[in-house]
Tab-separated table of C-alpha atoms in Angstrom:
chain	number	residue	atom	x	y	z
A	1	UNK	CA	0.050	0.288	-0.100
A	2	UNK	CA	1.151	3.633	-1.246
A	3	UNK	CA	0.536	5.472	2.511
A	4	UNK	CA	3.402	8.064	2.924
A	5	UNK	CA	3.756	11.208	1.370
A	6	UNK	CA	7.300	12.912	1.585
A	7	UNK	CA	8.075	16.865	1.779
A	8	UNK	CA	11.764	17.998	0.984
A	9	UNK	CA	12.075	21.565	2.289
A	10	UNK	CA	15.641	22.573	1.077
A	11	UNK	CA	16.530	25.385	3.854
A	12	UNK	CA	19.328	27.898	3.587
A	13	UNK	CA	20.708	25.820	6.491
A	14	UNK	CA	19.596	22.897	6.546
A	15	UNK	CA	18.016	20.208	4.103
A	16	UNK	CA	14.969	18.102	5.517
A	17	UNK	CA	12.969	15.212	4.111
A	18	UNK	CA	9.892	14.228	6.037
A	19	UNK	CA	7.777	11.403	5.993
A	20	UNK	CA	3.612	11.795	6.386
A	21	UNK	CA	1.072	9.505	6.546
A	22	UNK	CA	-2.174	10.417	4.236
A	23	UNK	CA	-4.100	12.080	7.052
A	24	UNK	CA	-0.807	14.646	7.488
A	25	UNK	CA	0.903	12.615	10.784
A	26	UNK	CA	4.595	12.693	10.548
A	27	UNK	CA	6.473	9.348	10.531
A	28	UNK	CA	9.898	10.476	10.543
A	29	UNK	CA	12.289	12.870	9.630
A	30	UNK	CA	16.284	13.165	8.078
A	31	UNK	CA	18.067	16.558	7.919
A	32	UNK	CA	21.057	17.437	6.440
A	33	UNK	CA	23.520	20.339	6.876
A	34	UNK	CA	23.120	22.896	3.542
A	35	UNK	CA	25.981	25.096	3.781
A	36	UNK	CA	26.671	28.036	2.066
A	37	UNK	CA	29.944	30.652	1.683
A	38	UNK	CA	29.973	33.945	1.927
A	39	UNK	CA	32.410	36.874	0.337
A	40	UNK	CA	33.801	40.413	1.111
A	41	UNK	CA	31.458	41.487	-2.012
A	42	UNK	CA	28.356	41.249	0.215
A	43	UNK	CA	28.184	37.734	-2.102
A	44	UNK	CA	26.426	34.507	-0.777
A	45	UNK	CA	26.191	31.487	-2.878
A	46	UNK	CA	25.277	27.782	-2.413
A	47	UNK	CA	27.053	25.045	-4.266
A	48	UNK	CA	24.080	23.207	-6.731
A	49	UNK	CA	25.728	19.815	-6.709
A	50	UNK	CA	26.364	19.809	-2.666
A	51	UNK	CA	22.618	20.838	-2.183
A	52	UNK	CA	21.685	18.001	-4.514
A	53	UNK	CA	23.684	15.911	-3.118
A	54	UNK	CA	22.444	16.740	0.333
A	55	UNK	CA	18.891	16.099	-0.808
A	56	UNK	CA	19.311	12.481	-2.175
A	57	UNK	CA	21.421	11.803	1.195
A	58	UNK	CA	18.315	13.120	3.692
A	59	UNK	CA	16.421	10.970	1.583
A	60	UNK	CA	18.373	7.734	1.859
A	61	UNK	CA	18.627	8.851	5.418
A	62	UNK	CA	14.499	9.297	6.091
A	63	UNK	CA	14.581	5.610	4.064
A	64	UNK	CA	16.883	3.828	6.720
A	65	UNK	CA	14.128	5.263	9.515
A	66	UNK	CA	11.001	4.748	7.510
A	67	UNK	CA	10.614	1.146	6.706
A	68	UNK	CA	10.072	0.165	3.127
A	69	UNK	CA	9.982	3.286	2.373
A	70	UNK	CA	10.451	3.359	-1.718
A	71	UNK	CA	7.319	1.127	-1.905
A	72	UNK	CA	4.887	2.848	0.589
A	73	UNK	CA	5.903	6.481	-1.015
A	74	UNK	CA	2.951	7.708	-2.692
A	75	UNK	CA	4.356	11.061	-3.758
A	76	UNK	CA	6.824	13.833	-2.967
A	77	UNK	CA	6.634	17.612	-2.686
A	78	UNK	CA	9.738	19.860	-2.686
A	79	UNK	CA	9.995	23.338	-1.207
A	80	UNK	CA	13.142	25.466	-0.854
A	81	UNK	CA	14.517	28.531	0.188
A	82	UNK	CA	12.954	31.370	-1.976
A	83	UNK	CA	14.628	34.469	-4.053
A	84	UNK	CA	18.383	33.648	-5.526
A	85	UNK	CA	19.572	32.520	-8.864
A	86	UNK	CA	20.654	29.239	-9.848
A	87	UNK	CA	21.612	29.080	-13.328
A	88	UNK	CA	21.660	26.262	-15.249
A	89	UNK	CA	23.192	25.309	-18.760
A	90	UNK	CA	21.799	23.582	-21.660
A	91	UNK	CA	23.353	20.417	-20.738
A	92	UNK	CA	21.590	20.598	-17.104
A	93	UNK	CA	24.835	21.527	-15.408
A	94	UNK	CA	25.415	24.658	-13.013
A	95	UNK	CA	27.147	27.950	-14.606
A	96	UNK	CA	28.455	28.589	-10.986
A	97	UNK	CA	27.287	28.245	-7.430
A	98	UNK	CA	23.931	29.335	-6.818
A	99	UNK	CA	23.259	33.320	-5.651
A	100	UNK	CA	21.631	33.090	-2.157
A	101	UNK	CA	18.412	35.545	-0.950
A	102	UNK	CA	21.371	36.650	1.690
A	103	UNK	CA	23.551	38.030	-1.749
A	104	UNK	CA	23.825	41.873	-1.766
A	105	UNK	CA	25.913	42.470	-5.078
A	106	UNK	CA	22.704	43.346	-6.763
A	107	UNK	CA	22.034	46.699	-4.202
A	108	UNK	CA	23.464	49.115	-6.395
A	109	UNK	CA	20.958	47.808	-8.717
A	110	UNK	CA	17.922	47.538	-6.662
A	111	UNK	CA	18.619	51.919	-6.393
A	112	UNK	CA	18.946	52.178	-10.277
A	113	UNK	CA	15.647	50.196	-10.620
A	114	UNK	CA	13.496	51.662	-8.137
A	115	UNK	CA	14.267	55.106	-9.860
A	116	UNK	CA	13.034	54.000	-13.480
A	117	UNK	CA	9.266	55.458	-14.505
A	118	UNK	CA	8.567	51.926	-15.111
A	119	UNK	CA	9.127	50.597	-11.576
A	120	UNK	CA	5.837	51.897	-9.829
A	121	UNK	CA	3.820	50.305	-12.690
A	122	UNK	CA	6.338	46.930	-11.777
A	123	UNK	CA	5.248	46.921	-8.759
A	124	UNK	CA	1.748	47.472	-9.006
A	125	UNK	CA	1.747	44.399	-11.420
A	126	UNK	CA	3.938	41.979	-9.134
A	127	UNK	CA	2.943	43.521	-6.058
A	128	UNK	CA	7.095	42.764	-4.863
A	129	UNK	CA	8.792	45.566	-3.340
A	130	UNK	CA	12.734	45.641	-5.036
A	131	UNK	CA	15.470	43.796	-3.165
A	132	UNK	CA	19.007	42.522	-3.876
A	133	UNK	CA	17.685	39.171	-3.085
A	134	UNK	CA	15.186	38.718	-5.948
A	135	UNK	CA	16.219	37.087	-9.351
A	136	UNK	CA	15.024	40.338	-11.051
A	137	UNK	CA	17.695	42.525	-9.816
A	138	UNK	CA	19.964	39.663	-9.685
A	139	UNK	CA	20.005	39.000	-13.415
A	140	UNK	CA	20.156	42.598	-14.117
A	141	UNK	CA	23.142	43.122	-12.021
A	142	UNK	CA	24.963	39.903	-13.962
A	143	UNK	CA	23.358	41.594	-17.363
A	144	UNK	CA	25.405	44.956	-16.362
A	145	UNK	CA	28.527	43.402	-15.489
A	146	UNK	CA	28.942	39.679	-15.982
A	147	UNK	CA	26.882	39.096	-19.066
A	148	UNK	CA	29.002	35.889	-20.353
A	149	UNK	CA	27.864	34.061	-17.403
A	150	UNK	CA	24.129	34.764	-18.620
A	151	UNK	CA	25.458	34.220	-22.063
A	152	UNK	CA	26.638	30.428	-20.772
A	153	UNK	CA	23.049	29.918	-19.193
A	154	UNK	CA	20.009	27.947	-20.178
A	155	UNK	CA	17.847	28.416	-17.810
A	156	UNK	CA	17.357	30.612	-14.625
A	157	UNK	CA	15.912	28.631	-11.402
A	158	UNK	CA	15.619	29.039	-7.678
A	159	UNK	CA	17.134	26.189	-5.375
A	160	UNK	CA	13.840	24.022	-5.515
A	161	UNK	CA	13.195	24.274	-9.337
A	162	UNK	CA	17.598	23.049	-9.484
A	163	UNK	CA	16.394	19.872	-6.916
A	164	UNK	CA	12.985	19.781	-9.384
A	165	UNK	CA	15.374	19.145	-12.146
A	166	UNK	CA	17.626	16.512	-10.425
A	167	UNK	CA	14.528	14.459	-9.704
A	168	UNK	CA	12.266	14.701	-12.648
A	169	UNK	CA	14.594	16.267	-15.167
A	170	UNK	CA	12.034	18.976	-16.094
A	171	UNK	CA	12.746	22.619	-15.961
A	172	UNK	CA	9.930	24.439	-14.546
A	173	UNK	CA	9.201	27.226	-11.607
A	174	UNK	CA	6.036	27.584	-9.683
A	175	UNK	CA	3.269	30.347	-9.437
A	176	UNK	CA	4.410	31.524	-6.532
A	177	UNK	CA	8.398	32.613	-7.673
A	178	UNK	CA	7.875	32.865	-10.958
A	179	UNK	CA	4.769	35.682	-10.506
A	180	UNK	CA	7.169	37.244	-7.353
A	181	UNK	CA	9.593	39.212	-10.148
A	182	UNK	CA	8.350	38.425	-13.329
A	183	UNK	CA	4.733	38.277	-13.381
A	184	UNK	CA	1.033	39.555	-12.604
A	185	UNK	CA	-0.130	37.731	-9.445
A	186	UNK	CA	-4.136	38.023	-10.678
A	187	UNK	CA	-3.171	36.089	-13.648
A	188	UNK	CA	-0.504	34.036	-12.289
A	189	UNK	CA	1.337	34.057	-15.504
A	190	UNK	CA	5.028	36.029	-16.558
A	191	UNK	CA	4.074	39.775	-17.878
A	192	UNK	CA	6.377	41.041	-20.894
A	193	UNK	CA	6.171	44.296	-19.275
A	194	UNK	CA	7.661	43.521	-16.208
A	195	UNK	CA	10.449	41.737	-17.989
A	196	UNK	CA	11.061	44.580	-20.095
A	197	UNK	CA	11.298	47.239	-16.819
A	198	UNK	CA	14.834	44.992	-15.735
A	199	UNK	CA	16.270	45.297	-18.601
A	200	UNK	CA	16.031	41.513	-19.599
A	201	UNK	CA	13.830	40.979	-22.365
A	202	UNK	CA	16.818	40.000	-24.429
A	203	UNK	CA	16.924	36.921	-21.444
A	204	UNK	CA	13.620	35.984	-21.456
A	205	UNK	CA	14.354	32.781	-22.413
A	206	UNK	CA	16.172	31.880	-19.361
A	207	UNK	CA	12.334	32.184	-17.555
A	208	UNK	CA	11.377	28.385	-17.176
A	209	UNK	CA	7.660	27.183	-17.680
A	210	UNK	CA	5.184	28.026	-14.891
A	211	UNK	CA	3.938	24.795	-13.397
A	212	UNK	CA	1.221	24.583	-10.662
A	213	UNK	CA	2.338	21.631	-8.339
A	214	UNK	CA	-1.548	21.001	-6.705
A	215	UNK	CA	-2.474	19.730	-10.032
A	216	UNK	CA	0.559	18.180	-12.131
A	217	UNK	CA	2.983	15.751	-11.321
A	218	UNK	CA	6.375	13.980	-12.590
A	219	UNK	CA	7.833	10.939	-12.138
A	220	UNK	CA	11.430	10.469	-10.419
A	221	UNK	CA	13.737	9.413	-13.103
A	222	UNK	CA	16.037	6.350	-12.639
A	223	UNK	CA	18.771	8.294	-12.084
A	224	UNK	CA	16.950	10.415	-8.970
A	225	UNK	CA	16.015	6.299	-7.978
A	226	UNK	CA	19.313	5.104	-8.008
A	227	UNK	CA	20.760	8.246	-6.070
A	228	UNK	CA	17.699	8.431	-3.393
A	229	UNK	CA	16.559	5.056	-3.215
A	230	UNK	CA	13.318	5.719	-3.997
A	231	UNK	CA	11.592	3.922	-6.562
A	232	UNK	CA	11.625	5.645	-10.304
A	233	UNK	CA	8.199	6.552	-11.490
A	234	UNK	CA	7.327	8.337	-8.093
A	235	UNK	CA	5.251	11.088	-8.710
A	236	UNK	CA	7.127	14.427	-7.543
A	237	UNK	CA	5.039	17.913	-7.400
A	238	UNK	CA	6.558	21.486	-7.611
A	239	UNK	CA	6.074	22.997	-4.371
A	240	UNK	CA	5.583	26.623	-3.745
A	241	UNK	CA	8.016	28.455	-2.452
A	242	UNK	CA	9.299	27.744	1.356
A	243	UNK	CA	7.468	30.405	2.869
A	244	UNK	CA	4.269	29.662	1.242
A	245	UNK	CA	4.719	26.017	1.674
A	246	UNK	CA	5.234	26.957	5.698
A	247	UNK	CA	2.538	29.720	5.933
A	248	UNK	CA	0.129	26.747	4.694
A	249	UNK	CA	1.155	24.183	6.646
A	250	UNK	CA	1.144	26.993	9.809
A	251	UNK	CA	-2.375	27.577	9.170
A	252	UNK	CA	-2.402	30.996	7.149
A	253	UNK	CA	-5.524	29.939	5.557
A	254	UNK	CA	-8.757	27.899	7.417
A	255	UNK	CA	-12.256	28.242	6.705
A	256	UNK	CA	-13.849	31.120	7.981
A	257	UNK	CA	-10.935	32.691	9.788
A	258	UNK	CA	-9.359	35.649	8.709
A	259	UNK	CA	-5.765	35.042	10.504
A	260	UNK	CA	-2.263	36.697	9.819
A	261	UNK	CA	0.821	34.455	9.608
A	262	UNK	CA	3.829	35.474	10.767
A	263	UNK	CA	7.176	33.147	10.098
A	264	UNK	CA	9.880	33.772	12.237
A	265	UNK	CA	13.001	31.831	10.870
A	266	UNK	CA	16.477	33.708	9.967
A	267	UNK	CA	13.979	36.058	8.167
A	268	UNK	CA	10.635	37.202	9.031
A	269	UNK	CA	8.231	36.769	7.141
A	270	UNK	CA	4.431	38.376	7.862
A	271	UNK	CA	1.150	37.626	5.696
A	272	UNK	CA	-2.486	38.009	5.049
A	273	UNK	CA	-4.433	35.648	3.072
A	274	UNK	CA	-6.635	38.042	1.063
A	275	UNK	CA	-8.783	37.627	-2.635
A	276	UNK	CA	-6.308	39.854	-5.191
A	277	UNK	CA	-8.502	42.411	-5.448
A	278	UNK	CA	-8.345	43.096	-1.504
A	279	UNK	CA	-4.419	44.184	-1.885
A	280	UNK	CA	-2.886	47.513	-1.320
A	281	UNK	CA	-0.120	48.957	-2.753
A	282	UNK	CA	1.872	51.273	-0.140
A	283	UNK	CA	3.609	54.503	-1.332
A	284	UNK	CA	7.029	53.104	-0.715
A	285	UNK	CA	6.872	50.068	-2.823
A	286	UNK	CA	7.693	47.292	-0.861
A	287	UNK	CA	6.389	43.937	0.403
A	288	UNK	CA	5.279	41.129	-1.824
A	289	UNK	CA	2.171	39.722	-2.860
A	290	UNK	CA	2.391	35.894	-2.790
A	291	UNK	CA	0.133	33.336	-5.343
A	292	UNK	CA	-1.296	30.518	-2.626
A	293	UNK	CA	-2.119	27.086	-4.143
A	294	UNK	CA	-5.582	28.331	-3.537
A	295	UNK	CA	-7.946	29.473	-6.176
A	296	UNK	CA	-8.521	32.886	-6.006
A	297	UNK	CA	-6.520	33.402	-3.011
A	298	UNK	CA	-3.097	35.352	-2.869
A	299	UNK	CA	-0.622	36.359	0.865
A	300	UNK	CA	0.458	39.885	0.710
A	301	UNK	CA	3.426	40.493	2.982
A	302	UNK	CA	5.745	42.232	4.482
A	303	UNK	CA	9.250	40.347	5.177
A	304	UNK	CA	12.427	41.451	7.333
A	305	UNK	CA	15.753	40.593	6.334
A	306	UNK	CA	16.238	39.372	9.624
A	307	UNK	CA	14.534	37.942	12.489
A	308	UNK	CA	16.329	35.047	14.382
A	309	UNK	CA	20.024	36.117	12.368
A	310	UNK	CA	19.768	38.882	15.366
A	311	UNK	CA	19.563	36.321	17.931
A	312	UNK	CA	22.005	34.295	16.657
A	313	UNK	CA	24.390	37.282	16.514
A	314	UNK	CA	23.594	37.972	20.145
A	315	UNK	CA	24.546	34.218	20.754
A	316	UNK	CA	27.821	34.295	18.655
A	317	UNK	CA	29.175	37.382	20.773
A	318	UNK	CA	28.234	35.155	24.100
A	319	UNK	CA	30.077	32.254	22.749
A	320	UNK	CA	33.307	34.322	21.044
A	321	UNK	CA	33.347	36.231	24.935
A	322	UNK	CA	33.803	32.878	26.477
A	323	UNK	CA	36.247	31.475	24.195
A	324	UNK	CA	38.268	34.472	24.994
A	325	UNK	CA	38.281	33.098	28.413
A	326	UNK	CA	38.400	29.411	27.855
A	327	UNK	CA	34.821	28.167	28.121
A	328	UNK	CA	34.110	25.660	25.579
A	329	UNK	CA	30.173	26.848	24.650
A	330	UNK	CA	28.002	27.005	21.187
A	331	UNK	CA	25.102	28.954	20.000
A	332	UNK	CA	22.897	25.495	21.164
A	333	UNK	CA	24.415	25.781	24.663
A	334	UNK	CA	23.336	29.564	25.030
A	335	UNK	CA	20.048	29.159	23.011
A	336	UNK	CA	18.699	27.111	26.369
A	337	UNK	CA	19.100	29.769	28.424
A	338	UNK	CA	17.291	32.259	26.442
A	339	UNK	CA	14.129	31.875	27.795
A	340	UNK	CA	15.293	32.821	30.847
A	341	UNK	CA	17.596	35.764	29.665
A	342	UNK	CA	14.030	37.536	28.110
A	343	UNK	CA	12.002	36.307	31.213
A	344	UNK	CA	14.994	38.263	33.516
A	345	UNK	CA	15.411	41.045	31.047
A	346	UNK	CA	13.126	44.457	32.215
A	347	UNK	CA	10.915	45.061	29.672
A	348	UNK	CA	10.599	47.932	26.999
A	349	UNK	CA	14.146	48.974	28.567
A	350	UNK	CA	15.955	49.145	25.764
A	351	UNK	CA	14.810	50.097	22.001
A	352	UNK	CA	16.582	47.699	18.958
A	353	UNK	CA	16.357	47.587	15.385
A	354	UNK	CA	16.988	44.063	13.792
A	355	UNK	CA	18.815	45.698	10.872
A	356	UNK	CA	21.286	42.762	11.196
A	357	UNK	CA	21.506	41.566	7.382
A	358	UNK	CA	24.670	42.410	5.442
A	359	UNK	CA	21.721	43.472	2.933
A	360	UNK	CA	20.068	45.554	5.032
A	361	UNK	CA	15.945	46.100	4.860
A	362	UNK	CA	13.289	45.020	2.739
A	363	UNK	CA	10.581	45.521	4.731
A	364	UNK	CA	8.067	47.829	5.601
A	365	UNK	CA	10.955	49.596	3.923
A	366	UNK	CA	13.538	48.841	1.431
A	367	UNK	CA	17.127	50.168	2.227
A	368	UNK	CA	20.550	48.291	1.052
A	369	UNK	CA	22.046	50.611	4.248
A	370	UNK	CA	19.950	49.899	7.047
A	371	UNK	CA	21.836	48.661	9.764
A	372	UNK	CA	21.220	47.337	13.265
A	373	UNK	CA	21.326	50.225	16.831
A	374	UNK	CA	20.932	49.408	20.028
A	375	UNK	CA	19.013	52.840	21.879
A	376	UNK	CA	18.926	53.592	25.162
A	377	UNK	CA	21.995	51.992	27.352
A	378	UNK	CA	22.786	53.050	30.626
A	379	UNK	CA	25.289	51.377	33.264
A	380	UNK	CA	22.706	49.357	34.821
A	381	UNK	CA	21.820	47.382	31.943
A	382	UNK	CA	22.900	43.669	31.801
A	383	UNK	CA	23.077	41.045	29.301
A	384	UNK	CA	19.571	39.713	30.114
A	385	UNK	CA	18.529	43.349	28.953
A	386	UNK	CA	20.095	43.255	25.627
A	387	UNK	CA	18.600	39.589	24.840
A	388	UNK	CA	14.801	40.903	25.786
A	389	UNK	CA	15.854	44.190	23.824
A	390	UNK	CA	16.434	41.763	20.862
A	391	UNK	CA	13.684	40.110	20.750
A	392	UNK	CA	11.551	43.047	21.394
A	393	UNK	CA	13.054	44.766	18.257
A	394	UNK	CA	12.208	41.537	16.262
A	395	UNK	CA	8.560	41.851	17.441
A	396	UNK	CA	8.189	45.968	16.742
A	397	UNK	CA	9.517	45.134	13.299
A	398	UNK	CA	6.894	42.522	12.759
A	399	UNK	CA	4.313	44.683	13.857
A	400	UNK	CA	5.742	47.610	11.494
A	401	UNK	CA	5.348	44.881	8.959
A	402	UNK	CA	1.545	44.054	9.564
A	403	UNK	CA	0.571	47.829	10.204
A	404	UNK	CA	2.800	49.038	6.698
A	405	UNK	CA	-0.495	46.426	5.533
A	406	UNK	CA	-3.418	47.664	7.021
A	407	UNK	CA	-5.123	46.448	10.369
A	408	UNK	CA	-3.376	43.628	12.312
A	409	UNK	CA	-5.425	40.759	11.939
A	410	UNK	CA	-7.315	39.559	14.724
A	411	UNK	CA	-5.077	36.372	15.208
A	412	UNK	CA	-1.757	35.477	14.405
A	413	UNK	CA	-1.155	31.932	13.551
A	414	UNK	CA	2.979	31.299	14.038
A	415	UNK	CA	5.807	29.290	13.281
A	416	UNK	CA	9.304	29.176	13.105
A	417	UNK	CA	12.514	28.743	15.497
A	418	UNK	CA	11.967	31.771	17.552
A	419	UNK	CA	8.353	30.899	18.214
A	420	UNK	CA	8.991	27.481	19.860
A	421	UNK	CA	9.810	29.828	22.788
A	422	UNK	CA	7.195	30.386	25.297
A	423	UNK	CA	9.243	33.505	26.418
A	424	UNK	CA	8.807	34.883	22.732
A	425	UNK	CA	6.040	34.131	21.892
A	426	UNK	CA	4.876	35.911	24.913
A	427	UNK	CA	6.552	39.213	24.063
A	428	UNK	CA	5.497	38.958	20.688
A	429	UNK	CA	1.514	38.653	21.292
A	430	UNK	CA	1.836	41.581	23.531
A	431	UNK	CA	3.840	43.573	20.898
A	432	UNK	CA	1.013	43.179	18.557
A	433	UNK	CA	-1.692	43.317	21.141
A	434	UNK	CA	-3.449	40.114	19.358
A	435	UNK	CA	-3.679	36.590	20.300
A	436	UNK	CA	-0.786	34.409	18.962
A	437	UNK	CA	-1.596	30.429	17.632
A	438	UNK	CA	1.678	28.615	17.216
A	439	UNK	CA	1.100	25.455	14.933
A	440	UNK	CA	1.881	22.254	16.851
A	441	UNK	CA	3.453	20.810	13.666
A	442	UNK	CA	7.217	20.582	13.923
A	443	UNK	CA	7.968	21.013	9.834
A	444	UNK	CA	4.919	23.087	8.670
A	445	UNK	CA	6.945	23.647	5.504
A	446	UNK	CA	7.662	19.944	4.580
A	447	UNK	CA	3.975	19.500	5.291
A	448	UNK	CA	2.627	22.393	3.143
A	449	UNK	CA	4.859	20.633	0.256
A	450	UNK	CA	3.392	17.570	0.761
A	451	UNK	CA	0.203	18.894	0.992
A	452	UNK	CA	0.687	20.488	-2.563
A	453	UNK	CA	1.487	16.347	-3.741
A	454	UNK	CA	-1.214	14.688	-2.069
A	455	UNK	CA	-3.566	17.277	-3.929
A	456	UNK	CA	-1.536	16.394	-7.189
A	457	UNK	CA	-2.460	12.770	-6.888
A	458	UNK	CA	-6.244	12.860	-5.566
A	459	UNK	CA	-5.383	11.714	-1.870
A	460	UNK	CA	-7.592	14.902	-1.646
A	461	UNK	CA	-10.267	16.620	-3.287
A	462	UNK	CA	-9.222	20.075	-3.448
A	463	UNK	CA	-6.830	22.151	-0.642
A	464	UNK	CA	-9.645	23.368	1.468
A	465	UNK	CA	-10.317	19.116	2.146
A	466	UNK	CA	-6.653	18.679	2.939
A	467	UNK	CA	-6.372	22.173	5.164
A	468	UNK	CA	-9.077	20.789	7.357
A	469	UNK	CA	-6.973	17.166	7.443
A	470	UNK	CA	-3.603	18.056	7.871
A	471	UNK	CA	-3.891	21.508	9.299
A	472	UNK	CA	-7.158	22.652	11.546
A	473	UNK	CA	-6.199	19.933	13.821
A	474	UNK	CA	-2.751	21.146	14.503
A	475	UNK	CA	-3.028	24.516	15.367
A	476	UNK	CA	-2.556	24.928	19.264
A	477	UNK	CA	-4.348	26.815	21.767
A	478	UNK	CA	-4.260	30.770	21.165
A	479	UNK	CA	-2.312	32.594	23.559
A	480	UNK	CA	-3.421	36.140	24.360
A	481	UNK	CA	-1.186	38.997	25.100
A	482	UNK	CA	-0.803	40.854	28.552
A	483	UNK	CA	-2.982	43.535	29.024
A	484	UNK	CA	-0.314	45.498	30.934
A	485	UNK	CA	2.667	44.415	28.627
A	486	UNK	CA	0.782	45.066	25.804
A	487	UNK	CA	0.408	48.837	27.006
A	488	UNK	CA	3.693	49.314	27.566
A	489	UNK	CA	5.046	47.781	24.012
A	490	UNK	CA	2.297	50.735	22.481
A	491	UNK	CA	4.018	52.707	24.151
A	492	UNK	CA	7.247	52.121	22.466
A	493	UNK	CA	5.861	51.373	19.104
A	494	UNK	CA	5.986	55.356	17.952
A	495	UNK	CA	9.567	56.364	19.312
A	496	UNK	CA	10.735	52.867	17.383
A	497	UNK	CA	9.316	54.153	14.236
A	498	UNK	CA	10.822	57.814	14.892
A	499	UNK	CA	14.161	56.526	15.686
A	500	UNK	CA	14.306	54.021	12.354
A	501	UNK	CA	13.147	57.446	10.257
A	502	UNK	CA	15.660	59.479	12.167
A	503	UNK	CA	18.636	57.128	11.352
A	504	UNK	CA	17.764	56.429	7.753
A	505	UNK	CA	20.303	59.390	6.547
A	506	UNK	CA	22.874	57.778	9.195
A	507	UNK	CA	23.200	54.555	7.663
A	508	UNK	CA	24.218	55.756	4.585
A	509	UNK	CA	27.241	58.522	5.982
A	510	UNK	CA	28.268	55.820	8.127
A	511	UNK	CA	28.511	53.258	5.182
A	512	UNK	CA	30.710	56.582	3.015
A	513	UNK	CA	32.657	56.886	6.386
A	514	UNK	CA	33.913	53.455	6.145
A	515	UNK	CA	34.372	52.918	2.494
């Protein structure tokens, strides 16, 4: 009996393969580290060949945990980190390493593109504010500086598209990623005026066909079967990008509930499901509109470049200090103490802007020169106060994003590494002044990819039926905000906004002073 659906989620740092039964219950999981390289020029790249090797290895590891997995697998869905550019030649080989969403090399290109007369129309067609992380600016940068790289390429992929090619031999991308940069979210197809706005009409052939994995799948090739240990011909669905699969698995849409969804992982993604005609466009041309794998629905979104990256930075600083004193401590050791520090820290004692990424910020404003800052320090503050301030800053940035899209939704579904912490959830609920409801599912992204595959092979009649069985039963209890704490944070939001507006010219001055 084919009673297993596999979801693969190739994140920036970890690639996971997860087995689910046909009702959405997790059976087992396997993971491989998925490494990337950074450079002084702002580059952040990943080896496509190594990423595929890690994917195949994770699937073999999963087979070791699930008896008779190859025979039992009914289908597989795949998702991966979004944005970036993975160039592939006509023979299917990588043209260099893939550019990641963390890559900052196209920052200057973003500034040039935003100054063009065509940019507002491009924004209102795609719903996407420009950022150095996107394929459009990255291809424009390559066209301007290294056109020979594009000359050698036949197809421009995202990470999951590359893995789909390895699994099935099919070149394609999904509506969420293809339309995000180069299309119209209303029609879910490429838009030639948008492509022209990037100066890429001559490179139109690099864009792969759009494929909706909820209705179309392709069989696993013989070569991929040998690499993964699965059976040739097993149906494989191309999932939507990782944040959408994660939001789907975490409950961005359940029948009759108008909820927001926040994913606090390396980045912060804040979304609200709606009909295309309900989308609003801000004056600053920021944010995203993602196609959802549900007919007639999109997710309007604002995204921070850095969420838990801020916590990682703080813990790395602490680990470095410990190492200097001869203590062998790791980030993981310190992370186990984080809840205690957050709870012990004084609420609203410091103001932290969480713009720690080298690529600056993309939501709810775009500024590649934005940098993190800490305001209000005095001699009485201690590390616990810094820890709480960093988490408060992440949560204030979340509120900043939701407010930029309109009223904060009445309930926020949450997922991602940070919200496993009860202390973080308490701060987030108070800052937003809304109940937060965590997903009890351990691997929401892989689940979303598996849900797309389940629909493709007819396990469920449609995505609404799949959500009712896979998502609704694993939503946790709504956690209401503490009224006193919410009042304190309400008073912090105005100085948070005032300080980031006042610091904007300082970021550029600082960068020029450092050149």
